[in-house]
């Protein structure tokens, strides 16, 4: 951490900062330039094993320093997330999910190959789910998506079938051998949803629902953590750090578009998140072009772009009859559209030396 | 709702839209211009008393229409929030909060006068809280703020004293007669926090934590609903609608800054939210210039600006020794700064024909 | 255009709107629903050939309507850009640029193949330019980029070599047979820059410099129009409309990233612009991953993503020694990096049925 | 400037950075912490009087450093603008404009009092201008606004009356004694517009039109520099630096709203710009609530908020008959609305110890 003093700060203010640091068990290293005085903060190393020691310097110290008289700014040199960082864990993390539809019985997310997760936005009925599951499985999807608990912007919108929807997902798993990913929205539901799901999804609105992050962190279930709709990369990785620091190392990040000024798309999908997160972190990252754009006609091109940029997986909404979808019909592919997209995805994956798991 | 068809749509596609509407109990009214065909949707009136009937048209129908072939866009004419809208309730809502420090025994939020809520960002100790409470009460604050459960971006940051902090707040209430506002972060804490608090605060990260909104909606406690950091006005009012639709009519909105590209402030405080929300809705609105800017040196001017623009209250962070604050020290006023600010706020309030409740 | 009246508007206000329309030679078509009155505006067709007639309805009428009492909002149904729209010109526009390095002597931008434009951000010296030109030509670039007039955020930054830089670009063209693209910043330079350049580039800061757009519109030179850093798709296509409406049909759009809240990248590159612009417009679109990300380590993945999403060309900064670049060194590829990237781009292009022009 | 090296950088990379600095006449000061190596850059002092010496370190050096291997980030400690900074010129700058309507004959912008600038968005006719000028003068405006050259998003929109409009403005000045502010859009018009105008306005789209900034910098005319619609404070002050560095010290900044995700307002007016710019810079700052919100019903509250936050002036659109305005009718006040607003503005100004110049 580096403290930059105002150009007209007094010696007393500098000494105040140094005393503040000492009070927090840290020491300051002074450099006086022509224009500015700068104080480098040397971090104390806490007792090993305690969270406080991981980052060296307590994040609150920085906030405190910003409030001191004479301080212009506080520059953080170290990354605030630790367990999520590439420095902490240089090799790629691979998250394993059981799926009987493939011969090995396990899907590896974050490995050499690309994983297809597909299914309806929302579970609406047994017929709708089974039809879709069968179709996406036939085209190569190994993980079935489907919301049983749905966040709805309006209280008058459809909020999902609840546990009944989870039972249908479970039935689809038995029938087609795919793993199941579904959203969990509140801490008290985590145990119940975990009984049915293979992967717990944390939605964009809950990326900073810290008690929910704590709770899924206490399970061992793989967690797909969607990026908050206006979350910086740092905030996103800190949210992952919540889950990791509770002991659950099976975190998968998911780019799903951010909020910008543009009105013709629901979100602006940030494809650069894929290569950048792979530099900052060892965690796998997947892409959701359905939510990421909100437009069916952009799902294909953005799927191909995601694969070209290095995504580890795709999460695509497919509906047997999008016209009748209870939710997000405008961004769901038809089964025919999905069928014609998969070979294109495979071709791009092969072009960059990977492969879409199809088996 | 109006459906705009693509300029080159077919008759079959138009008929498909009309049939879709009929399937949902609605009727379409066709206008064919030179450039476009437009279909006006006439809403069915549901059985009175059911949520579905309030808005006339189910919000999901719009999503479904967007996905139909030949449809270019769907324009929503009615506001999606109902109970929160000025049309539904033309008079200003006034939320009453008990506070023994004033002779009437009740603070009216949203009435003719402006309310001062002040206190530390976070409850850190009995001494810190009592010192601050006494000081802000002396300057005219009638509501004491203080976080016992704190959202921290990092899992290694301070997350608050929990119930012990609530007990201290309760003690401060007994001693100084101010009402207490404090944050609640998760549904399972609502009952417990409600035992201590006079106003429940929903933080910016939880504005779309729907199960939390449902839960506070089932209490009768006043709720301060902070704007999500990238929430549109419509989304914010829909979040309020969640609380209102559960039967709790005591909702107070709070502008606390939105996320923009600017880096010198923590947030960009949107002062225009104050007069605009007052047009769209009958609910009171207050301002949080501490979170709204993240900089102590901007709290004063933005407090004055808020009052000039018509805010019903201010929520200001004050700390007896901001240098030692465990959280958000950089944006807390000292007691001396708060003391010199209050008369300026009073002067501006008087200039626009209101008054800061000081008694 | 559709005028939505406020729910409590008076008959007098409705009549006022109708009279306003009549005054502007338009007629209004009234529909009164239960909740709202809506007025459809039927456009007058102006005298053929005049700009006013192209869009049917003068854009100023909409602004006027928004100001009338009782009007809640004005919904524009037609796209405000005409010559740039896919409806006006259903087939893809192909812009031809002479380049002696390929056997046909012409590069087609917007056709079946993908075009590589590469070179230094800024022309710094003859040696730097010639070295880079030779290298990028050897790897398949057919168009050479290089700034002679540079926008610099600071008045103390390097603003380019001016006409001397243009002469060097011209010399590189003679030597290597590539076409030249370079920026023009002000109307009075257009004639001079046109003498040297094959393609005129309008930078992001000048996307709405209307007099510059008019001026390049009066030439016949191909124009690359970069997206403004916070321009919507509609504003971008309206800027293209300026050039087109002056008679220059050789407009190429260029996605170069938009401004968001994210701090780790210089811009957020909006890959969805590529497929979306291709739907809205017949104009070619290219990608600038160097400016679009501001980070050398993201240029490769974002180039591949652009091609996968359908871009017609890439504009990549390459410098023989980025450490010594006078401008934007952090985002320039080394020659070695460029060399290893091109075959990957070719592979992805082939995977989607296109090809990188390499000859 | 501080160079932060990557945590796993090599000694060779560190030496490379040091050599790079030496090549640019700078020296580096190494600090090796447990986690990071940091290099403080000591700036060379250039020959006095040359632009390069003003900032100590050439801005391009930072860009070059960012591109070096092993470098994680480059932190700029000094502000990149110099002449515009409060450090360079601690006292407030007051810009004087001649206006015969007040007894002193001069309006001081940036002094103890608040200045009202009002008039139509666009000059449309002699009658419209004279009617408005007379009315706003009667209510206390001392500066008359009115566009003769107008930026129009669409090429088919109204682009102003040109020099004819300037002549009408000049006539209004003769008649009512107000100073004239009007926009100049391109360098070749600066001389001509300067003949008529007392204040040159640079619009939001031209904030980074550097050749225009240079050109107005070569005049001595006061310049109102509007904030770019997505400009950071730093970029805005660097644009001011362009004008100042050409020798024109009469720069007035103008907050006019920034672009955000919100759709109900045309822009989000950033009131915090007022107190923050006053800290960063000595230049006066005024507010444009008409452009800043795009909604007539918000102009009043945002004018009051601006004054409460410390603005030096207001720029308000007034039209005798907004229903018939050729441009921006929706955001223009009627004369009656303006008349009732001025006393409220005066009251708030007095409440904070200032006064609206009314004479």
Short mmCIF file of N, CA and C in Angstrom, two decimals, chain C residues 40 48 78 81 108 141 183 194 203 219 231 233 260 277 288 297 310 321:
data_model
loop_
_atom_site.label_atom_id
_atom_site.label_comp_id
_atom_site.label_asym_id
_atom_site.label_seq_id
_atom_site.Cartn_x
_atom_site.Cartn_y
_atom_site.Cartn_z
N UNK C 40 -51.14 7.88 -32.64
CA UNK C 40 -50.22 7.45 -33.70
C UNK C 40 -50.02 8.60 -34.69
N UNK C 48 -39.91 14.70 -53.03
CA UNK C 48 -38.86 13.69 -53.18
C UNK C 48 -37.51 14.37 -53.39
N UNK C 78 -39.84 4.48 -36.33
CA UNK C 78 -38.90 4.34 -37.43
C UNK C 78 -37.50 4.63 -36.91
N UNK C 81 -32.02 6.93 -38.72
CA UNK C 81 -31.06 6.91 -39.83
C UNK C 81 -31.71 6.15 -40.98
N UNK C 108 -11.36 -5.65 -50.91
CA UNK C 108 -12.79 -5.48 -50.69
C UNK C 108 -13.08 -5.56 -49.19
N UNK C 141 -0.87 -8.45 -43.72
CA UNK C 141 -1.63 -7.19 -43.68
C UNK C 141 -1.65 -6.57 -45.07
N UNK C 183 -5.60 9.02 -39.62
CA UNK C 183 -6.65 9.85 -39.04
C UNK C 183 -6.62 11.27 -39.56
N UNK C 194 -6.33 13.69 -47.65
CA UNK C 194 -6.86 12.85 -48.74
C UNK C 194 -5.85 12.65 -49.86
N UNK C 203 -11.67 9.57 -35.62
CA UNK C 203 -11.43 8.99 -34.30
C UNK C 203 -12.64 9.08 -33.39
N UNK C 219 -15.90 14.11 -49.89
CA UNK C 219 -14.89 13.42 -50.69
C UNK C 219 -15.49 12.09 -51.14
N UNK C 231 -21.01 6.33 -27.34
CA UNK C 231 -22.08 6.47 -28.35
C UNK C 231 -22.97 5.24 -28.37
N UNK C 233 -25.64 2.77 -30.43
CA UNK C 233 -25.65 2.32 -31.82
C UNK C 233 -26.37 3.33 -32.70
N UNK C 260 -16.93 2.22 -19.65
CA UNK C 260 -17.75 1.66 -18.58
C UNK C 260 -17.07 1.96 -17.25
N UNK C 277 -24.70 -4.48 -35.49
CA UNK C 277 -24.61 -3.47 -36.56
C UNK C 277 -24.89 -4.12 -37.92
N UNK C 288 -11.16 -2.81 -33.57
CA UNK C 288 -9.85 -2.31 -33.12
C UNK C 288 -9.60 -2.83 -31.70
N UNK C 297 -1.96 -7.73 -23.82
CA UNK C 297 -2.25 -9.14 -23.55
C UNK C 297 -3.67 -9.54 -23.91
N UNK C 310 -17.89 -12.19 -36.57
CA UNK C 310 -18.24 -11.72 -37.91
C UNK C 310 -17.62 -10.42 -38.37
N UNK C 321 9.34 -1.98 -31.51
CA UNK C 321 9.92 -1.95 -30.18
C UNK C 321 8.97 -1.17 -29.25
#
